[in-house]
Amino acid sequence: KDTLVKLWDLRARHCVQTLVTHRSEVWSLAVSPDQRLLITGTSDMELRVWKIDTDRLDNVSTDTDTSNMTPEEAAKKWEAISDYGTIQRSSKDRVVDLRFHPTGLYFSCVSADKQVEVFRTRTHAEIKKKMARRQKRSREKRKSKHSGDKEDSDASDSETEDKALEITAADELTSFKLFRTSAKPVSLDFSPVETDAATLHRQGSLNILVSQNNNAVHTWTVPIPPPGKTTKQANLPEPSLMNSVEMPGHRSEPRSLALSSDNELIASVANKSLRVWNAHTGSCVRTLECGTAICAAFLPGDQMVVVGTKEGNLELYDIPSASLVETFDAHEGATCWSVDVRPDKKGIVTGGADKCVKFWDLELVRDQQGDGPVVGRRRMTLEHVKTLKMSDDVLAVKCSPDSRLLAVSLLDTTVKVFYADTLKFFLSLYGHKLPV
């Protein structure tokens, strides 16, 4: 985040070099398999490429005598990484991850705007051809501007010639292919079995694994040109999605789980989704949108699930029809932290941030269809019957198996126990340093 890249000697436990040329946070870096190149990615539209002097790197720890040197000379002596130039990328968003192919012939850059860009390393013949073109352009430019003093002109020509002969990162690395992912990418990697160029060219494509923030992992195949042919000559098809792993799980952390009485179904809630799972196969059988879910429980009969939300509501869902049946303003806008089905199966108990424990009875009602006398099938609903006021926010409620006692966890780190029928105080449990 401080825009710096530091090179550390782990044996001496000392920072031997700091790269300070970046203008924004460095989000990722990658080293080529032959340890010759280092690429760093920031929020800029260009990737910065560095050359690594491996010989100097090997001597960093062994040659430590700097007694006769100034600090500047000592720092220069340990400089193993030098600037090699920049290469343009197509994305305007920040870099998420950089990765070299095991052969070093390709590397990928994935950006926060769902864009994956593959770069390739030019062959020696391609670089030579590019340098020859550059020298030719340089000579033509000199001829067109040739005038004035011959001595100054010769000096300028010599300087221009040196620049034309200098190889930079843009000469060695070039953009190859581009594709977009279906969701925001988190990281990527190449197939580890493509370890040599012969295997890669036999295969005829790159395999890139991309993980996404929607719980999905995708494998993309990127066709590559055969040896001796350029990208234009090969007339390659576009990258394509080959495989995907997309489990229908929650897109954020689950907040609560509930098991049906027959052990057949599991209900899970996370953020704004309720999912019902087959406990034996692990498959998701129902997905419903709900409020910001905090807790959940199956109602007797296992046909309905009640969900407590951050907005303080109780939401009643019918599993067979996958629909919201009814919503109750249970805790008046304060978070409903806990819901528990009473052991007698005749109602539920809820606790919330409004410092209240509320008791609800289960009732059967018939919905009237329209304005006529015809009524629909009977369904379950909740009827609020009584409230127990507490001294602090209620975080959890639980009934004893014999329906005699009710335990209530409070924000003040205590657990209060009451008689369930009269709601009279029984005892207070101390000892936790944080709320239960």
Coordinates of C-alpha atoms in Angstrom, one line a residue:
K1 CA 0.0 0.0 0.0
D2 CA 3.0 2.3 0.5
T3 CA 3.8 2.0 -3.3
L4 CA 7.2 0.4 -2.4
V5 CA 8.7 -2.9 -3.5
K6 CA 11.4 -4.2 -1.3
L7 CA 14.0 -6.9 -1.9
W8 CA 15.0 -8.8 1.3
D9 CA 17.9 -11.0 2.0
L10 CA 16.4 -13.7 4.3
R11 CA 19.7 -14.9 5.5
A12 CA 20.9 -11.5 6.7
R13 CA 17.3 -10.4 7.5
H14 CA 18.1 -7.2 5.8
C15 CA 16.4 -5.1 3.1
V16 CA 19.0 -4.7 0.3
Q17 CA 17.0 -2.7 -2.2
T18 CA 13.8 -0.6 -2.4
L19 CA 12.0 0.2 -5.7
V20 CA 10.4 3.6 -5.4
T21 CA 9.1 4.4 -8.9
H22 CA 5.5 3.4 -8.5
R23 CA 2.9 6.2 -8.1
S24 CA 0.1 4.0 -6.5
E25 CA -0.3 0.9 -4.4
V26 CA 1.4 -2.3 -5.7
W27 CA -1.4 -4.9 -5.8
S28 CA 0.6 -7.8 -7.3
L29 CA 4.0 -8.9 -8.5
A30 CA 5.3 -12.0 -10.4
V31 CA 8.8 -13.3 -11.1
S32 CA 9.5 -15.3 -14.3
P33 CA 10.4 -19.0 -13.9
D34 CA 14.1 -18.2 -14.9
Q35 CA 14.2 -15.4 -12.3
R36 CA 15.2 -13.0 -15.0
L37 CA 12.2 -10.7 -15.0
L38 CA 10.0 -9.1 -12.3
I39 CA 6.6 -7.6 -13.2
T40 CA 4.7 -5.3 -10.8
G41 CA 1.1 -4.2 -11.2
T42 CA -0.6 -1.1 -9.7
S43 CA -3.7 0.9 -10.5
D44 CA -2.0 2.5 -13.5
M45 CA -2.7 1.4 -17.1
E46 CA 0.8 0.0 -17.5
L47 CA 2.8 -2.8 -15.9
R48 CA 6.3 -2.1 -14.8
V49 CA 8.9 -4.6 -15.8
W50 CA 12.3 -5.0 -14.0
K51 CA 15.4 -7.0 -14.8
I52 CA 16.9 -9.2 -12.1
D53 CA 20.7 -9.6 -12.0
T54 CA 20.9 -13.1 -10.5
D55 CA 24.7 -13.0 -10.2
R56 CA 24.6 -9.9 -8.1
L57 CA 21.7 -11.4 -6.1
D58 CA 23.8 -14.5 -5.3
N59 CA 26.6 -12.2 -4.0
V60 CA 24.4 -10.0 -1.8
S61 CA 25.0 -12.1 1.3
T62 CA 28.5 -13.3 0.7
D63 CA 30.1 -10.0 -0.2
T64 CA 29.1 -7.7 2.7
D65 CA 32.2 -5.7 3.1
T66 CA 31.2 -2.0 2.6
S67 CA 33.6 -0.4 5.1
N68 CA 35.4 1.6 2.4
M69 CA 32.2 2.7 0.6
T70 CA 29.8 5.6 1.0
P71 CA 26.1 4.7 1.7
E72 CA 25.3 5.5 -1.9
E73 CA 28.1 3.2 -3.2
A74 CA 27.0 0.4 -0.9
A75 CA 23.4 0.7 -2.0
K76 CA 24.5 0.7 -5.7
K77 CA 26.6 -2.4 -5.0
W78 CA 23.5 -4.3 -3.8
E79 CA 21.2 -3.2 -6.5
A80 CA 20.1 -6.5 -8.2
I81 CA 16.9 -5.2 -9.8
S82 CA 17.0 -2.6 -12.6
D83 CA 14.2 -0.9 -14.5
Y84 CA 13.4 -2.6 -17.9
G85 CA 10.5 -0.4 -19.0
T86 CA 6.8 -0.6 -19.0
I87 CA 4.1 -2.4 -21.1
Q88 CA 0.6 -1.1 -21.7
R89 CA -2.4 -3.1 -20.6
S90 CA -6.0 -2.7 -21.9
S91 CA -7.8 -2.4 -18.5
K92 CA -8.2 0.9 -16.7
D93 CA -9.0 -0.7 -13.4
R94 CA -6.4 -1.9 -10.8
V95 CA -4.4 -5.1 -11.1
V96 CA -5.7 -8.1 -9.0
D97 CA -3.2 -10.8 -9.8
L98 CA -0.2 -11.4 -12.1
R99 CA 1.1 -14.9 -13.0
F100 CA 3.9 -16.3 -15.3
H101 CA 3.3 -19.5 -17.2
P102 CA 5.7 -22.3 -16.1
T103 CA 7.5 -22.1 -19.4
G104 CA 8.0 -18.3 -19.1
L105 CA 6.6 -17.8 -22.6
Y106 CA 3.4 -16.2 -21.4
F107 CA 2.1 -14.4 -18.4
S108 CA -1.4 -13.2 -17.4
C109 CA -2.8 -10.1 -15.8
V110 CA -6.2 -10.1 -14.2
S111 CA -7.9 -6.8 -13.4
A112 CA -10.7 -5.7 -11.1
D113 CA -13.0 -5.0 -14.0
K114 CA -13.4 -8.7 -14.9
Q115 CA -10.7 -8.6 -17.6
V116 CA -8.0 -11.2 -18.1
E117 CA -5.2 -10.2 -20.4
V118 CA -2.6 -12.7 -21.6
F119 CA 0.8 -11.4 -22.7
R120 CA 3.4 -13.4 -24.6
T121 CA 7.2 -13.2 -24.9
R122 CA 8.5 -12.5 -28.4
T123 CA 11.0 -14.8 -29.9
H124 CA 14.6 -13.7 -30.7
A125 CA 13.8 -13.5 -34.4
E126 CA 10.8 -11.3 -33.7
I127 CA 12.8 -9.0 -31.4
K128 CA 15.6 -8.8 -34.0
K129 CA 13.0 -7.9 -36.7
K130 CA 11.4 -5.2 -34.5
M131 CA 14.8 -3.7 -33.7
A132 CA 15.7 -3.6 -37.4
R133 CA 12.5 -1.8 -38.2
R134 CA 13.2 0.7 -35.4
Q135 CA 16.7 1.3 -36.7
K136 CA 15.4 1.9 -40.2
R137 CA 12.8 4.4 -38.9
S138 CA 15.5 6.1 -36.8
R139 CA 17.8 6.5 -39.9
E140 CA 14.9 7.8 -42.0
K141 CA 14.1 10.3 -39.2
R142 CA 17.7 11.5 -39.1
K143 CA 17.8 12.0 -42.9
S144 CA 14.7 14.1 -42.9
K145 CA 15.9 16.3 -40.0
H146 CA 19.6 16.4 -41.2
S147 CA 20.7 20.0 -41.3
G148 CA 23.0 22.5 -39.6
D149 CA 26.3 21.7 -37.9
K150 CA 27.7 18.3 -38.9
E151 CA 29.5 17.8 -35.6
D152 CA 26.3 18.3 -33.5
S153 CA 24.5 16.2 -36.0
D154 CA 26.9 13.3 -35.6
A155 CA 26.7 13.4 -31.8
S156 CA 22.9 13.5 -32.1
D157 CA 22.9 10.6 -34.6
S158 CA 25.1 8.5 -32.3
E159 CA 22.8 9.1 -29.3
T160 CA 19.7 8.3 -31.4
E161 CA 21.4 5.1 -32.7
D162 CA 22.1 3.9 -29.1
K163 CA 18.5 4.4 -28.2
A164 CA 17.3 2.5 -31.2
L165 CA 19.6 -0.4 -30.3
E166 CA 18.4 -0.5 -26.7
I167 CA 15.9 -3.4 -26.0
T168 CA 13.1 -2.6 -23.5
A169 CA 10.2 -4.6 -22.0
A170 CA 7.8 -3.4 -24.7
D171 CA 10.1 -5.0 -27.3
E172 CA 10.2 -8.4 -25.5
L173 CA 6.6 -8.6 -24.1
T174 CA 3.4 -8.0 -26.1
S175 CA -0.4 -8.3 -25.5
F176 CA -1.6 -11.6 -26.9
K177 CA -5.3 -12.4 -26.0
L178 CA -8.0 -10.8 -23.9
F179 CA -11.2 -12.3 -22.3
R180 CA -13.7 -11.3 -19.6
T181 CA -15.0 -13.3 -16.7
S182 CA -18.6 -13.5 -15.5
A183 CA -17.9 -12.1 -12.1
K184 CA -15.1 -10.2 -10.3
P185 CA -11.9 -12.3 -10.4
V186 CA -9.9 -13.0 -7.2
S187 CA -6.9 -14.9 -8.6
L188 CA -5.6 -17.0 -11.5
D189 CA -3.1 -19.6 -12.3
F190 CA -1.8 -21.6 -15.3
S191 CA -1.9 -25.4 -15.5
P192 CA 1.1 -26.8 -13.7
V193 CA 1.6 -29.7 -16.1
E194 CA 2.5 -27.4 -19.0
T195 CA 6.1 -27.3 -17.8
D196 CA 8.0 -27.2 -21.2
A197 CA 7.5 -25.6 -24.5
A198 CA 7.2 -28.9 -26.4
T199 CA 4.3 -30.0 -24.3
L200 CA 2.6 -26.6 -24.6
H201 CA 2.9 -26.5 -28.4
R202 CA 1.7 -30.1 -28.7
Q203 CA -1.3 -29.2 -26.7
G204 CA -1.9 -26.0 -28.8
S205 CA -3.4 -24.0 -26.0
L206 CA -3.0 -22.5 -22.6
N207 CA -5.2 -23.6 -19.7
I208 CA -5.9 -20.8 -17.2
L209 CA -7.8 -21.3 -13.9
V210 CA -9.6 -18.2 -12.6
S211 CA -11.3 -18.0 -9.2
Q212 CA -14.2 -15.5 -8.8
N213 CA -15.8 -13.8 -5.8
N214 CA -19.1 -15.5 -6.6
N215 CA -17.8 -18.9 -5.3
A216 CA -17.1 -20.1 -8.8
V217 CA -13.9 -21.5 -10.4
H218 CA -13.6 -21.4 -14.2
T219 CA -11.0 -23.0 -16.6
W220 CA -10.4 -21.1 -19.8
T221 CA -8.5 -22.4 -22.8
V222 CA -6.5 -19.9 -24.9
P223 CA -5.3 -21.2 -28.3
I224 CA -1.6 -20.4 -29.1
P225 CA 0.2 -20.3 -32.5
P226 CA 2.3 -23.3 -33.5
P227 CA 6.1 -22.8 -33.6
G228 CA 7.3 -20.6 -36.5
K229 CA 3.9 -18.9 -37.0
T230 CA 2.8 -15.5 -35.8
T231 CA -0.6 -14.9 -34.2
K232 CA -1.9 -13.3 -37.4
Q233 CA -0.7 -16.2 -39.6
A234 CA -2.2 -18.8 -37.2
N235 CA -5.7 -17.2 -37.4
L236 CA -6.4 -18.3 -33.8
P237 CA -10.0 -18.6 -32.3
E238 CA -10.9 -16.5 -29.3
P239 CA -10.4 -17.9 -25.7
S240 CA -13.3 -20.0 -24.5
L241 CA -14.7 -21.3 -21.2
M242 CA -13.8 -25.0 -20.9
N243 CA -14.9 -26.0 -17.4
S244 CA -16.6 -24.4 -14.4
V245 CA -17.2 -25.4 -10.8
E246 CA -20.2 -23.5 -9.5
M247 CA -21.7 -24.9 -6.3
P248 CA -25.0 -23.2 -5.4
G249 CA -23.7 -22.1 -2.0
H250 CA -24.1 -18.7 -0.3
R251 CA -22.2 -15.8 -1.6
S252 CA -21.4 -14.6 1.9
E253 CA -20.8 -16.3 5.2
P254 CA -23.8 -18.3 6.6
R255 CA -25.2 -16.8 9.8
S256 CA -27.4 -19.7 11.0
L257 CA -28.3 -23.3 10.3
A258 CA -31.5 -25.3 11.1
L259 CA -32.1 -29.0 10.9
S260 CA -35.6 -30.4 10.2
S261 CA -37.1 -32.8 12.8
D262 CA -36.8 -35.8 10.4
N263 CA -33.2 -35.0 9.6
E264 CA -34.0 -34.8 5.9
L265 CA -33.5 -31.0 5.3
I266 CA -31.1 -28.3 6.4
A267 CA -31.9 -24.6 6.2
S268 CA -29.1 -22.0 6.0
V269 CA -29.3 -18.3 5.9
A270 CA -26.7 -15.7 4.8
N271 CA -27.0 -12.0 4.1
K272 CA -30.3 -11.9 2.0
S273 CA -30.8 -15.5 1.0
L274 CA -32.4 -18.6 2.5
R275 CA -31.3 -22.0 1.1
V276 CA -32.8 -25.4 1.9
W277 CA -30.6 -28.4 1.3
N278 CA -31.1 -32.2 1.1
A279 CA -29.2 -33.5 4.1
H280 CA -28.3 -36.8 2.4
T281 CA -27.3 -35.7 -1.1
G282 CA -26.0 -32.2 -0.3
S283 CA -28.0 -30.6 -3.1
C284 CA -29.7 -27.3 -2.8
V285 CA -33.5 -27.8 -3.2
R286 CA -34.8 -24.3 -2.6
T287 CA -33.3 -20.8 -2.8
L288 CA -35.3 -17.8 -1.6
E289 CA -34.6 -14.2 -1.2
C290 CA -35.2 -12.8 2.3
G291 CA -34.3 -9.9 4.5
T292 CA -30.8 -9.6 6.1
A293 CA -31.0 -13.0 7.8
I294 CA -29.6 -13.6 11.2
C295 CA -31.3 -16.7 12.5
A296 CA -33.7 -19.4 11.3
A297 CA -35.7 -22.4 12.5
F298 CA -38.0 -25.1 11.0
L299 CA -41.5 -24.9 12.3
P300 CA -43.3 -28.1 13.4
G301 CA -44.2 -30.2 10.3
D302 CA -41.0 -29.1 8.5
Q303 CA -43.0 -27.4 5.8
M304 CA -42.2 -23.9 6.9
V305 CA -39.1 -22.0 8.0
V306 CA -39.1 -18.8 10.2
V307 CA -36.2 -16.4 9.6
G308 CA -35.2 -13.6 12.0
T309 CA -33.7 -10.5 10.3
K310 CA -31.5 -7.6 11.0
E311 CA -34.4 -5.3 10.4
G312 CA -36.2 -6.9 13.4
N313 CA -38.8 -8.9 11.3
L314 CA -39.9 -12.5 11.5
E315 CA -40.4 -13.9 8.0
L316 CA -42.4 -17.1 7.4
Y317 CA -41.5 -19.1 4.3
D318 CA -43.4 -22.1 2.8
I319 CA -40.8 -24.6 1.5
P320 CA -43.0 -26.6 -1.0
S321 CA -44.2 -23.5 -2.8
A322 CA -40.9 -21.6 -2.2
S323 CA -42.7 -18.4 -1.2
L324 CA -42.9 -15.8 1.6
V325 CA -46.1 -16.4 3.4
E326 CA -46.1 -13.6 6.0
T327 CA -43.9 -11.0 7.7
F328 CA -44.1 -9.9 11.3
D329 CA -42.6 -6.7 12.9
A330 CA -41.3 -8.7 15.8
H331 CA -38.7 -6.4 17.4
E332 CA -39.6 -2.9 16.1
G333 CA -36.6 -2.3 13.9
A334 CA -34.0 -3.9 16.3
T335 CA -32.1 -7.0 15.2
C336 CA -33.8 -10.3 15.9
W337 CA -30.7 -12.3 17.1
S338 CA -32.3 -15.6 18.1
V339 CA -35.3 -17.8 17.5
D340 CA -36.0 -21.1 19.2
V341 CA -39.0 -23.6 18.8
R342 CA -40.6 -24.5 22.1
P343 CA -40.3 -28.2 23.0
D344 CA -44.1 -28.5 23.1
K345 CA -44.1 -27.6 19.4
K346 CA -46.9 -25.1 20.0
G347 CA -44.9 -21.9 19.4
I348 CA -41.5 -20.2 19.3
V349 CA -39.5 -17.7 21.4
T350 CA -37.4 -14.9 19.9
G351 CA -34.9 -12.5 21.3
G352 CA -33.7 -9.2 19.9
A353 CA -31.7 -6.0 20.3
D354 CA -34.8 -4.2 21.6
K355 CA -34.1 -5.9 25.0
C356 CA -37.2 -8.1 24.7
V357 CA -37.9 -11.8 24.7
K358 CA -41.1 -12.5 22.8
F359 CA -43.3 -15.5 22.9
W360 CA -45.3 -16.6 19.9
D361 CA -48.0 -19.2 19.5
L362 CA -48.6 -21.2 16.2
E363 CA -52.1 -20.8 14.8
L364 CA -53.8 -22.3 11.8
V365 CA -55.8 -19.9 9.6
R366 CA -57.5 -20.0 6.3
D367 CA -56.8 -17.4 3.7
Q368 CA -59.8 -15.8 2.0
Q369 CA -59.6 -15.8 -1.8
G370 CA -60.7 -12.5 -3.2
D371 CA -64.0 -10.9 -2.0
G372 CA -66.1 -14.0 -2.3
P373 CA -67.0 -16.6 0.4
V374 CA -64.4 -19.1 -0.9
V375 CA -61.5 -19.7 1.5
G376 CA -58.2 -21.3 0.7
R377 CA -56.2 -24.1 2.4
R378 CA -55.2 -23.8 6.0
R379 CA -51.8 -22.4 6.7
M380 CA -49.7 -21.7 9.8
T381 CA -49.2 -18.3 11.2
L382 CA -47.7 -16.7 14.4
E383 CA -49.6 -15.0 17.2
H384 CA -47.7 -12.8 19.7
V385 CA -48.8 -13.7 23.2
K386 CA -46.4 -12.2 25.8
T387 CA -43.1 -10.3 26.2
L388 CA -40.3 -10.5 28.8
K389 CA -38.4 -7.2 29.2
M390 CA -34.7 -7.5 29.8
S391 CA -32.0 -5.1 31.0
D392 CA -29.8 -5.4 27.9
D393 CA -29.8 -6.6 24.3
V394 CA -30.9 -10.3 24.0
L395 CA -28.4 -12.3 21.9
A396 CA -29.7 -15.9 22.3
V397 CA -32.7 -17.7 23.8
K398 CA -33.2 -21.4 24.4
C399 CA -35.9 -23.5 26.1
S400 CA -35.1 -26.5 28.2
P401 CA -36.2 -29.9 26.8
D402 CA -38.9 -30.2 29.6
S403 CA -40.3 -26.7 28.8
R404 CA -39.7 -25.7 32.4
L405 CA -36.9 -23.2 32.0
L406 CA -35.8 -20.4 29.6
A407 CA -32.2 -19.3 29.2
V408 CA -31.5 -15.8 27.9
S409 CA -28.0 -14.6 26.9
L410 CA -27.5 -10.8 27.3
L411 CA -25.0 -8.3 25.9
D412 CA -23.7 -7.8 29.4
T413 CA -22.0 -11.2 29.2
T414 CA -24.5 -12.9 31.6
V415 CA -27.0 -15.7 31.0
K416 CA -30.3 -15.3 32.8
V417 CA -32.5 -18.3 33.5
F418 CA -36.3 -17.9 34.0
Y419 CA -39.2 -20.1 34.7
A420 CA -40.9 -20.5 31.3
D421 CA -44.5 -20.5 32.6
T422 CA -44.4 -17.6 35.1
L423 CA -41.4 -15.8 33.6
K424 CA -40.0 -15.4 37.1
F425 CA -36.3 -15.0 37.5
F426 CA -34.5 -18.2 38.6
L427 CA -30.7 -17.6 38.5
S428 CA -28.0 -15.6 36.7
L429 CA -24.9 -17.3 35.3
Y430 CA -21.6 -15.4 35.3
G431 CA -18.2 -16.3 34.0
H432 CA -18.0 -15.4 30.3
K433 CA -15.8 -12.5 29.4
L434 CA -17.7 -11.8 26.2
P435 CA -21.4 -12.1 25.4
V436 CA -22.8 -15.6 24.7

